[in-house]
């Protein structure tokens, strides 16, 4: 029993150390942090301007017919902020492994007397704190720039959706990390995944705009439930299953299942790679 | 000894040929690396299709009657998207292919070796451009085909002039790429985020997917001081055969002049900045620091 408690304490200490390392690494690049806040605003600005090209002046009514709200500015800001947070998860977790591999420190990490999943959880926690902070600031700033009230709707419920959904999003990113260390081709793959998520999770539009097959596929992704939950809580666009608690239950289930599944896949991939060519090869 | 002297003499007599040999070897090296990562090649193409689909669906969300209502305003929005997409994808590939590539060499620990070799640094940078040029041209062609398949026919006029404008715009874009490589040496890790910011700023200020007319006045003011914006405007207006109101930023002859100057001046300026930053990094011993 005592031994088990010591193990848990050691794991937590290792995860916290990894997290501290990432945070101190982040402070070395303050410009990156500042730019991260402006990215969602720029990303939302694109379709906001795009809307002006559409003939007929009442774009808000048209948007409402398709998306369930006339407040397209807030709708797009929520979508782009959530998208940047998902992207952050991919770059921080999947790229973490590849980054260590490229700089030649991955093997050293594997030689430390701790579990790689423990370290990855430290990285994930760091990434979640970072993207939540940047995302919230970006949303508030974006609302200010585009003249939208940021404090409308059920803010508390939106935050619950955000916090409950993040473990599932990081689970997917971790799964992707396993793919990255296996195939070792990262940049274009992550870029493709970024746009794939933008396409499926409905950053700019509701799922009803997608063809049936892709709508179904989108519902498998936790990010889709997360972004729709936040939008429904703030803008009342409608929960997928009619009530917030059903949607939240699905998201909670995904946040339990996806990380467990990802860890299993990651462990298996890692074991296979170590057995064959070694983890440091790229 | 005699052989060494002979080789040195030959090398002194054929500096241009040596430069091209070296350059060709670097292009081959970049090409070999690219072909070693086939999934990356596939992902690049897939990303292109997804991006176009995202922007098309985003436009459709603002319409009442779906895609049929989009052409009613007198201009074909799809042609604006696809013709804007070409400079956009070139800029993206240039920023990532040149700027971020330098960063990758730094991460892998090969940048110092590259700089220590007696090879021209200009050749090293330009060799990355060649691959971008071939690869992105292919992607642009695919984008046009995809857009024609997804929507309806798009206008296609004045090809020689449009190609000239595109060539000058690309030269200018490569100049931006060289300058970005210089910035990468200075800002290191932040380069990736900055590349994203450049991309999204380009989307807003150079209006590749929307007409300039719908931009707020203050954005248009910024657009007017960016030569790349004139490239986008001139290129798509020429291919669309100058519909009413196009080009939007200036008369076409003025835009052609601006684009020509941009194409001629940006590459040497970008290279100059890169050499300057490289010399600074060498002096400070920060090439390998990240």
XYZ file of C-alpha atoms in Angstrom:
572
model
C 0.000 0.000 0.000
C 2.792 2.355 1.027
C 4.687 1.340 -2.085
C 1.692 2.185 -4.279
C 1.314 5.611 -2.682
C 4.995 6.253 -3.284
C 4.589 5.272 -6.934
C 1.698 7.664 -7.394
C 3.648 10.429 -5.670
C 6.647 9.758 -7.924
C 4.475 9.817 -11.033
C 2.837 13.080 -10.029
C 6.220 14.560 -9.292
C 7.539 13.503 -12.736
C 4.455 14.902 -14.501
C 4.790 18.167 -12.574
C 8.484 18.361 -13.480
C 7.681 17.890 -17.171
C 4.979 20.534 -16.888
C 7.387 22.977 -15.237
C 9.920 22.273 -17.954
C 7.357 23.090 -20.659
C 6.263 26.258 -18.886
C 9.816 27.466 -18.480
C 10.436 26.606 -22.138
C 7.348 28.640 -23.066
C 8.582 31.704 -21.200
C 11.627 31.701 -23.487
C 9.347 32.501 -26.433
C 7.008 35.287 -25.258
C 6.300 36.443 -28.809
C 4.763 33.073 -29.627
C 2.350 33.426 -26.733
C 1.237 36.882 -27.810
C 0.677 35.764 -31.392
C -1.390 32.809 -30.208
C -3.986 35.189 -28.809
C -4.435 36.930 -32.150
C -4.670 33.790 -34.272
C -8.312 32.886 -33.426
C -9.344 36.496 -34.080
C -7.677 36.476 -37.500
C -9.140 33.065 -38.221
C -12.650 34.308 -37.397
C -12.150 37.548 -39.326
C -11.829 35.640 -42.604
C -15.400 34.294 -42.829
C -16.778 37.463 -41.243
C -15.388 39.388 -44.205
C -16.325 36.534 -46.535
C -19.956 36.974 -45.478
C -19.940 40.431 -47.050
C -19.325 38.966 -50.519
C -22.578 37.068 -50.512
C -25.285 38.834 -52.511
C -28.296 40.088 -50.571
C -27.838 42.235 -47.509
C -29.403 39.999 -44.862
C -26.550 37.592 -44.253
C -27.448 37.320 -40.570
C -30.899 35.921 -41.393
C -29.396 33.510 -43.925
C -26.841 32.438 -41.352
C -29.581 31.938 -38.791
C -31.498 29.663 -41.214
C -28.429 27.442 -41.461
C -26.769 27.746 -38.062
C -29.573 28.686 -35.673
C -28.302 32.117 -34.605
C -28.041 35.550 -36.161
C -24.980 36.292 -34.052
C -22.515 34.909 -36.581
C -19.608 36.899 -35.167
C -19.793 35.147 -31.781
C -20.511 31.828 -33.530
C -17.346 32.137 -35.614
C -15.262 33.419 -32.716
C -16.243 30.420 -30.570
C -15.493 28.092 -33.475
C -12.105 29.587 -34.228
C -11.080 29.742 -30.553
C -12.041 26.090 -30.042
C -10.231 25.201 -33.241
C -7.022 26.907 -32.118
C -7.264 25.058 -28.793
C -7.618 21.732 -30.584
C -4.716 22.639 -32.837
C -2.632 23.539 -29.782
C -3.314 20.076 -28.367
C -2.034 18.474 -31.551
C 1.086 20.596 -31.779
C 1.929 20.307 -28.091
C 1.301 16.599 -27.587
C 1.901 14.985 -30.971
C 4.701 17.372 -31.814
C 6.275 16.985 -28.363
C 7.337 13.432 -29.156
C 8.500 14.281 -32.632
C 10.330 17.352 -31.336
C 12.213 15.299 -28.764
C 12.943 12.769 -31.492
C 14.350 15.441 -33.796
C 16.533 17.106 -31.203
C 17.809 13.706 -30.094
C 16.467 13.788 -26.538
C 13.667 11.247 -26.896
C 15.917 8.290 -26.140
C 17.235 10.071 -23.069
C 13.668 10.608 -21.895
C 12.950 6.916 -22.347
C 15.963 6.056 -20.232
C 14.596 7.980 -17.243
C 12.979 5.724 -14.626
C 9.457 6.910 -15.371
C 6.585 6.163 -17.673
C 6.267 8.074 -20.967
C 2.513 8.389 -20.385
C 3.203 10.166 -17.102
C 5.408 12.671 -18.908
C 2.833 13.074 -21.670
C 0.190 13.877 -19.086
C 2.468 16.639 -17.756
C 2.777 18.012 -21.297
C -0.997 17.755 -21.803
C -1.729 19.622 -18.593
C 0.702 22.374 -19.534
C -0.856 22.605 -22.989
C -4.417 22.708 -21.628
C -3.592 25.545 -19.213
C -1.807 27.451 -21.945
C -4.530 27.074 -24.570
C -7.371 27.757 -22.129
C -5.739 30.987 -21.042
C -4.906 32.102 -24.593
C -8.345 30.975 -25.870
C -10.305 32.883 -23.240
C -8.275 36.046 -23.788
C -8.684 35.676 -27.561
C -12.456 35.263 -27.225
C -12.811 38.315 -24.998
C -10.551 40.404 -27.221
C -12.308 39.209 -30.388
C -15.710 40.124 -28.933
C -14.348 43.536 -28.063
C -12.931 44.087 -31.565
C -16.072 42.944 -33.385
C -18.464 44.634 -30.942
C -20.122 41.529 -29.498
C -21.130 40.987 -25.874
C -18.849 38.216 -24.543
C -20.911 37.661 -21.388
C -24.117 36.431 -22.967
C -25.745 33.003 -22.532
C -24.796 30.375 -19.977
C -21.082 31.064 -19.540
C -20.742 28.565 -16.672
C -22.190 25.728 -18.750
C -19.933 26.669 -21.665
C -16.904 26.418 -19.376
C -18.086 23.023 -18.117
C -18.296 21.754 -21.722
C -14.829 23.133 -22.365
C -13.243 21.533 -19.309
C -15.019 18.194 -19.713
C -14.169 17.998 -23.411
C -10.460 18.761 -23.148
C -9.322 15.313 -21.889
C -10.986 13.716 -24.926
C -9.326 16.203 -27.265
C -5.942 15.488 -25.694
C -6.684 11.780 -25.946
C -7.091 12.136 -29.701
C -3.897 14.200 -29.880
C -2.078 11.471 -27.968
C -3.399 8.862 -30.377
C -2.073 10.996 -33.167
C 1.266 11.198 -31.327
C 1.497 7.409 -31.591
C 0.971 7.708 -35.333
C 3.626 10.413 -35.578
C 6.339 8.398 -33.830
C 5.458 5.429 -35.991
C 5.465 7.069 -39.410
C 7.766 9.993 -38.517
C 6.193 12.408 -40.978
C 4.842 15.218 -39.011
C 4.383 18.734 -40.366
C 2.083 18.082 -43.325
C 0.232 15.412 -41.377
C -0.520 17.765 -38.483
C -1.467 20.515 -40.944
C -3.803 18.094 -42.670
C -5.298 17.045 -39.335
C -5.775 20.707 -38.424
C -7.792 21.357 -41.558
C -9.530 17.993 -41.205
C -10.719 19.054 -37.762
C -11.700 22.493 -39.066
C -13.770 20.737 -41.715
C -15.432 18.174 -39.439
C -15.943 20.005 -36.151
C -17.721 22.889 -37.882
C -15.426 25.766 -37.110
C -17.293 28.020 -39.540
C -20.582 26.206 -40.102
C -23.002 23.740 -38.493
C -22.829 19.988 -39.122
C -25.968 20.187 -41.275
C -23.820 21.797 -44.000
C -21.738 18.633 -44.299
C -22.660 15.637 -46.453
C -24.273 12.810 -44.410
C -21.186 10.631 -44.217
C -19.024 13.462 -42.892
C -21.728 14.546 -40.413
C -21.647 11.052 -38.978
C -17.863 11.060 -38.871
C -17.877 14.459 -37.159
C -20.003 13.080 -34.334
C -17.267 10.610 -33.455
C -14.912 13.503 -32.705
C -15.026 14.927 -29.174
C -14.137 18.377 -30.549
C -17.465 18.515 -32.416
C -19.414 17.915 -29.177
C -17.222 20.395 -27.343
C -17.663 23.248 -29.801
C -21.398 22.631 -30.230
C -21.847 22.446 -26.453
C -20.101 25.788 -25.971
C -22.049 27.394 -28.822
C -25.360 26.042 -27.561
C -24.657 27.244 -24.031
C -23.720 30.741 -25.202
C -25.819 31.240 -28.332
C -28.599 28.667 -27.980
C -27.989 27.022 -31.353
C -29.325 23.689 -30.057
C -27.702 20.659 -28.456
C -27.275 17.575 -30.616
C -29.422 15.398 -28.325
C -31.917 18.072 -27.353
C -30.730 18.821 -23.793
C -27.385 19.931 -22.378
C -27.082 16.993 -19.971
C -27.318 14.406 -22.760
C -24.605 16.137 -24.773
C -22.492 16.553 -21.672
C -22.925 12.850 -20.857
C -21.657 11.888 -24.317
C -18.705 14.248 -23.970
C -17.914 12.853 -20.505
C -18.011 9.304 -21.868
C -15.673 10.308 -24.699
C -13.342 11.984 -22.196
C -13.038 8.677 -20.342
C -12.937 6.246 -23.264
C -10.694 8.150 -25.693
C -7.705 8.736 -23.344
C -7.780 5.103 -22.130
C -7.891 3.830 -25.701
C -5.154 6.275 -26.785
C -2.836 5.242 -23.966
C -3.220 1.578 -24.916
C -2.512 2.277 -28.576
C 0.422 4.512 -27.717
C 1.973 1.926 -25.390
C 1.623 -0.745 -28.015
C 3.153 1.401 -30.757
C 5.967 2.428 -28.476
C 6.730 -1.190 -27.536
C 6.817 -2.249 -31.185
C 9.132 0.598 -32.169
C 11.519 -0.063 -29.293
C 11.639 -3.726 -30.217
C 12.434 -3.009 -33.868
C 14.487 -0.007 -34.922
C 14.611 2.058 -31.766
C 12.808 5.196 -30.797
C 15.414 7.791 -31.749
C 15.532 7.024 -35.448
C 14.010 9.588 -37.796
C 49.870 18.190 -55.978
C 49.664 18.772 -59.704
C 46.148 17.351 -59.730
C 45.074 19.631 -56.907
C 46.451 22.651 -58.744
C 44.669 21.573 -61.931
C 41.361 21.166 -60.092
C 41.744 24.544 -58.422
C 42.457 26.135 -61.793
C 39.408 24.500 -63.348
C 37.269 25.598 -60.402
C 38.461 29.160 -60.753
C 37.628 29.103 -64.435
C 34.122 27.750 -63.982
C 32.579 29.458 -60.975
C 29.128 29.618 -62.546
C 29.137 25.985 -63.517
C 30.295 25.004 -60.032
C 27.510 27.061 -58.520
C 24.954 25.283 -60.668
C 26.419 21.860 -59.873
C 26.204 22.671 -56.203
C 22.726 24.065 -56.618
C 21.591 20.984 -58.509
C 23.021 18.717 -55.798
C 21.024 20.662 -53.212
C 17.817 20.441 -55.259
C 18.382 16.677 -55.531
C 18.928 16.473 -51.779
C 15.674 18.342 -51.071
C 13.851 16.180 -53.600
C 15.246 12.974 -52.076
C 14.140 14.050 -48.604
C 10.664 14.870 -49.916
C 10.255 11.477 -51.567
C 11.341 9.699 -48.369
C 8.158 10.932 -46.686
C 5.351 9.820 -49.013
C 2.614 10.308 -46.420
C 3.671 13.921 -46.107
C 3.200 14.271 -49.878
C -0.265 12.769 -49.654
C -1.154 14.899 -46.617
C -0.168 18.055 -48.533
C -2.644 17.253 -51.293
C -5.384 16.201 -48.889
C -4.952 19.408 -46.922
C -5.539 21.398 -50.083
C -8.884 19.749 -50.777
C -10.017 20.170 -47.198
C -9.118 23.879 -47.151
C -11.133 24.553 -50.280
C -14.082 22.586 -48.886
C -13.945 24.531 -45.594
C -14.053 27.924 -47.296
C -16.731 26.868 -49.761
C -18.960 25.578 -46.941
C -18.257 28.719 -44.906
C -19.541 30.815 -47.806
C -22.597 28.625 -48.223
C -23.584 29.129 -44.570
C -24.235 32.783 -45.350
C -26.534 32.022 -48.275
C -30.193 31.223 -48.305
C -30.372 29.269 -51.527
C -27.070 27.403 -51.301
C -24.522 27.489 -54.089
C -27.034 28.699 -56.724
C -27.337 32.096 -55.077
C -23.644 32.827 -55.040
C -23.132 33.974 -58.625
C -26.059 36.388 -58.500
C -23.993 39.382 -57.500
C -22.415 39.551 -60.979
C -19.058 38.005 -60.030
C -18.235 34.363 -59.650
C -17.136 33.952 -56.024
C -15.645 30.540 -56.794
C -13.206 32.044 -59.279
C -12.215 34.578 -56.622
C -11.578 31.737 -54.162
C -9.629 29.515 -56.533
C -7.542 32.253 -58.142
C -6.801 33.719 -54.724
C -5.930 30.285 -53.485
C -2.965 30.017 -55.868
C -0.921 32.932 -54.407
C -2.058 31.819 -50.938
C -0.740 28.274 -51.327
C 2.534 29.561 -52.784
C 2.993 31.906 -49.847
C 2.186 29.117 -47.389
C 4.559 26.662 -49.017
C 7.276 29.310 -49.233
C 6.993 30.286 -45.582
C 7.029 26.676 -44.439
C 9.359 25.345 -47.139
C 12.049 27.994 -46.695
C 11.594 29.642 -43.306
C 10.438 26.771 -41.163
C 12.727 24.387 -43.039
C 15.706 26.402 -41.764
C 14.302 25.986 -38.284
C 14.061 22.252 -38.847
C 17.724 22.098 -39.834
C 18.478 23.992 -36.622
C 16.447 21.530 -34.555
C 18.041 18.526 -36.179
C 21.472 19.991 -35.596
C 22.372 20.067 -39.303
C 22.226 23.836 -39.819
C 25.752 24.457 -38.586
C 27.103 21.697 -40.867
C 25.306 23.253 -43.833
C 26.815 26.628 -42.997
C 30.291 25.170 -42.510
C 30.320 23.537 -45.947
C 31.978 25.655 -48.665
C 28.648 25.883 -50.487
C 26.772 29.006 -51.421
C 24.105 29.901 -48.876
C 22.049 31.476 -51.656
C 22.071 28.132 -53.469
C 20.930 26.447 -50.288
C 17.961 28.785 -49.961
C 17.029 28.836 -53.654
C 17.182 25.022 -53.880
C 14.336 24.910 -51.360
C 12.384 27.268 -53.626
C 12.672 24.987 -56.667
C 10.904 22.151 -54.934
C 8.236 24.534 -53.641
C 7.748 25.818 -57.177
C 7.210 22.382 -58.720
C 5.188 21.023 -55.855
C 2.922 24.034 -55.429
C 2.310 24.377 -59.168
C 0.980 20.833 -59.105
C -1.211 21.637 -56.105
C -2.545 24.792 -57.784
C -3.466 22.826 -60.870
C -5.278 20.316 -58.674
C -7.099 23.181 -56.920
C -8.401 24.532 -60.225
C -9.542 21.082 -61.339
C -11.179 20.462 -57.976
C -13.006 23.780 -58.037
C -14.276 23.154 -61.567
C -15.512 19.738 -60.446
C -17.069 21.043 -57.222
C -18.810 24.052 -58.658
C -19.377 25.104 -62.233
C -17.043 26.410 -64.908
C -14.903 29.309 -63.814
C -13.748 32.154 -66.115
C -10.344 31.638 -67.700
C -8.971 34.508 -69.845
C -5.686 36.294 -70.716
C -3.467 33.364 -69.750
C -0.037 34.756 -70.869
C -0.491 38.023 -68.960
C -1.888 36.167 -65.941
C 1.143 33.851 -65.977
C 3.489 36.845 -66.120
C 1.719 38.438 -63.140
C 1.841 35.126 -61.264
C 5.569 34.689 -62.054
C 6.374 38.169 -60.720
C 4.180 37.618 -57.668
C 5.964 34.332 -57.013
C 9.384 35.940 -57.307
C 8.264 38.481 -54.754
C 6.869 35.712 -52.555
C 10.215 33.945 -52.630
C 11.808 37.202 -51.526
C 9.420 37.172 -48.573
C 10.461 33.561 -47.935
C 14.148 34.547 -47.802
C 13.340 37.396 -45.418
C 11.295 34.977 -43.313
C 14.270 32.609 -43.168
C 16.271 35.545 -41.798
C 13.598 36.202 -39.174
C 13.610 32.499 -38.300
C 17.300 32.666 -37.450
C 16.511 35.510 -35.073
C 13.233 34.438 -33.425
C 13.747 30.639 -33.510
C 10.781 28.726 -32.041
C 8.328 31.592 -32.576
C 8.822 31.180 -36.343
C 6.091 28.544 -36.567
C 3.505 30.759 -34.943
C 4.687 33.715 -36.970
C 4.275 31.669 -40.172
C 0.663 31.037 -39.107
C 0.157 34.709 -38.366
C 1.583 35.659 -41.782
C -0.736 33.174 -43.438
C -3.825 34.461 -41.667
C -2.796 38.101 -42.104
C -2.395 37.381 -45.791
C -5.921 35.933 -45.789
C -7.292 39.151 -44.317
C -5.169 41.880 -45.874
C -4.498 40.391 -49.314
C -8.072 39.087 -49.629
C -7.253 35.891 -51.536
C -10.721 34.424 -50.929
C -12.839 37.582 -50.996
C -13.020 40.753 -53.085
C -11.221 43.761 -51.598
C -14.478 45.685 -51.902
C -15.986 43.968 -48.859
C -13.094 44.770 -46.568
C -13.464 47.586 -44.041
C -11.753 50.812 -45.073
C -8.914 50.519 -42.551
C -8.115 47.004 -43.793
C -8.099 48.267 -47.371
C -5.642 50.981 -46.356
C -3.263 48.285 -45.084
C -3.867 46.196 -48.235
C -2.816 49.113 -50.425
C 0.689 49.149 -48.956
C 1.240 45.385 -49.444
C 2.592 44.610 -52.946
C 1.383 41.012 -52.656
C -2.195 42.319 -52.478
C -1.727 43.904 -55.915
C -0.439 40.547 -57.194
C -3.573 38.772 -55.967
C -5.851 41.468 -57.383
C -4.129 41.697 -60.781
C -3.864 37.921 -61.191
C -7.515 37.107 -60.571
C -8.851 40.190 -62.343
C -6.842 39.252 -65.456
C -8.046 35.648 -65.423
C -11.641 36.824 -64.901
C -11.220 39.262 -67.846
C -11.674 42.391 -65.711
C -15.356 42.282 -64.715
C -16.894 45.584 -63.574
C -15.032 46.909 -60.524
C -11.946 44.719 -61.084
C -9.064 45.216 -60.462
C -10.059 46.834 -57.221
C -6.904 48.399 -55.787
C -5.546 50.299 -58.799
C -5.800 50.355 -62.643
C -4.339 47.168 -64.141
C -1.284 48.858 -65.699
C -0.371 50.372 -62.321
C -0.839 46.980 -60.646
C 1.400 45.302 -63.246
C 4.133 47.856 -62.535
C 3.856 47.318 -58.806
C 3.941 43.541 -59.187
C 6.933 43.721 -61.556
C 8.904 45.882 -59.135
C 7.920 43.578 -56.289
C 9.119 40.536 -58.247
C 12.436 42.159 -59.151
C 13.267 43.812 -55.835
C 11.952 41.435 -53.171
C 14.330 38.463 -53.821
C 17.600 40.471 -53.577
C 16.224 42.335 -50.583
C 15.210 39.055 -48.911
C 18.623 37.529 -49.626
C 20.359 40.619 -48.276
C 18.373 40.367 -45.056
C 19.173 36.676 -44.806
C 22.928 37.219 -45.276
C 22.814 39.973 -42.678
C 21.039 37.788 -40.152
C 23.277 34.835 -40.928
C 26.403 36.964 -40.353
C 24.921 38.187 -37.079
C 24.138 34.626 -35.978
C 27.689 33.519 -36.883
C 29.197 36.438 -34.965
C 27.125 35.687 -31.896
C 27.589 31.948 -32.252
C 23.838 31.430 -32.102
C 23.332 29.281 -35.197
C 22.958 26.113 -33.214
C 21.090 27.717 -30.326
C 17.377 27.171 -30.221
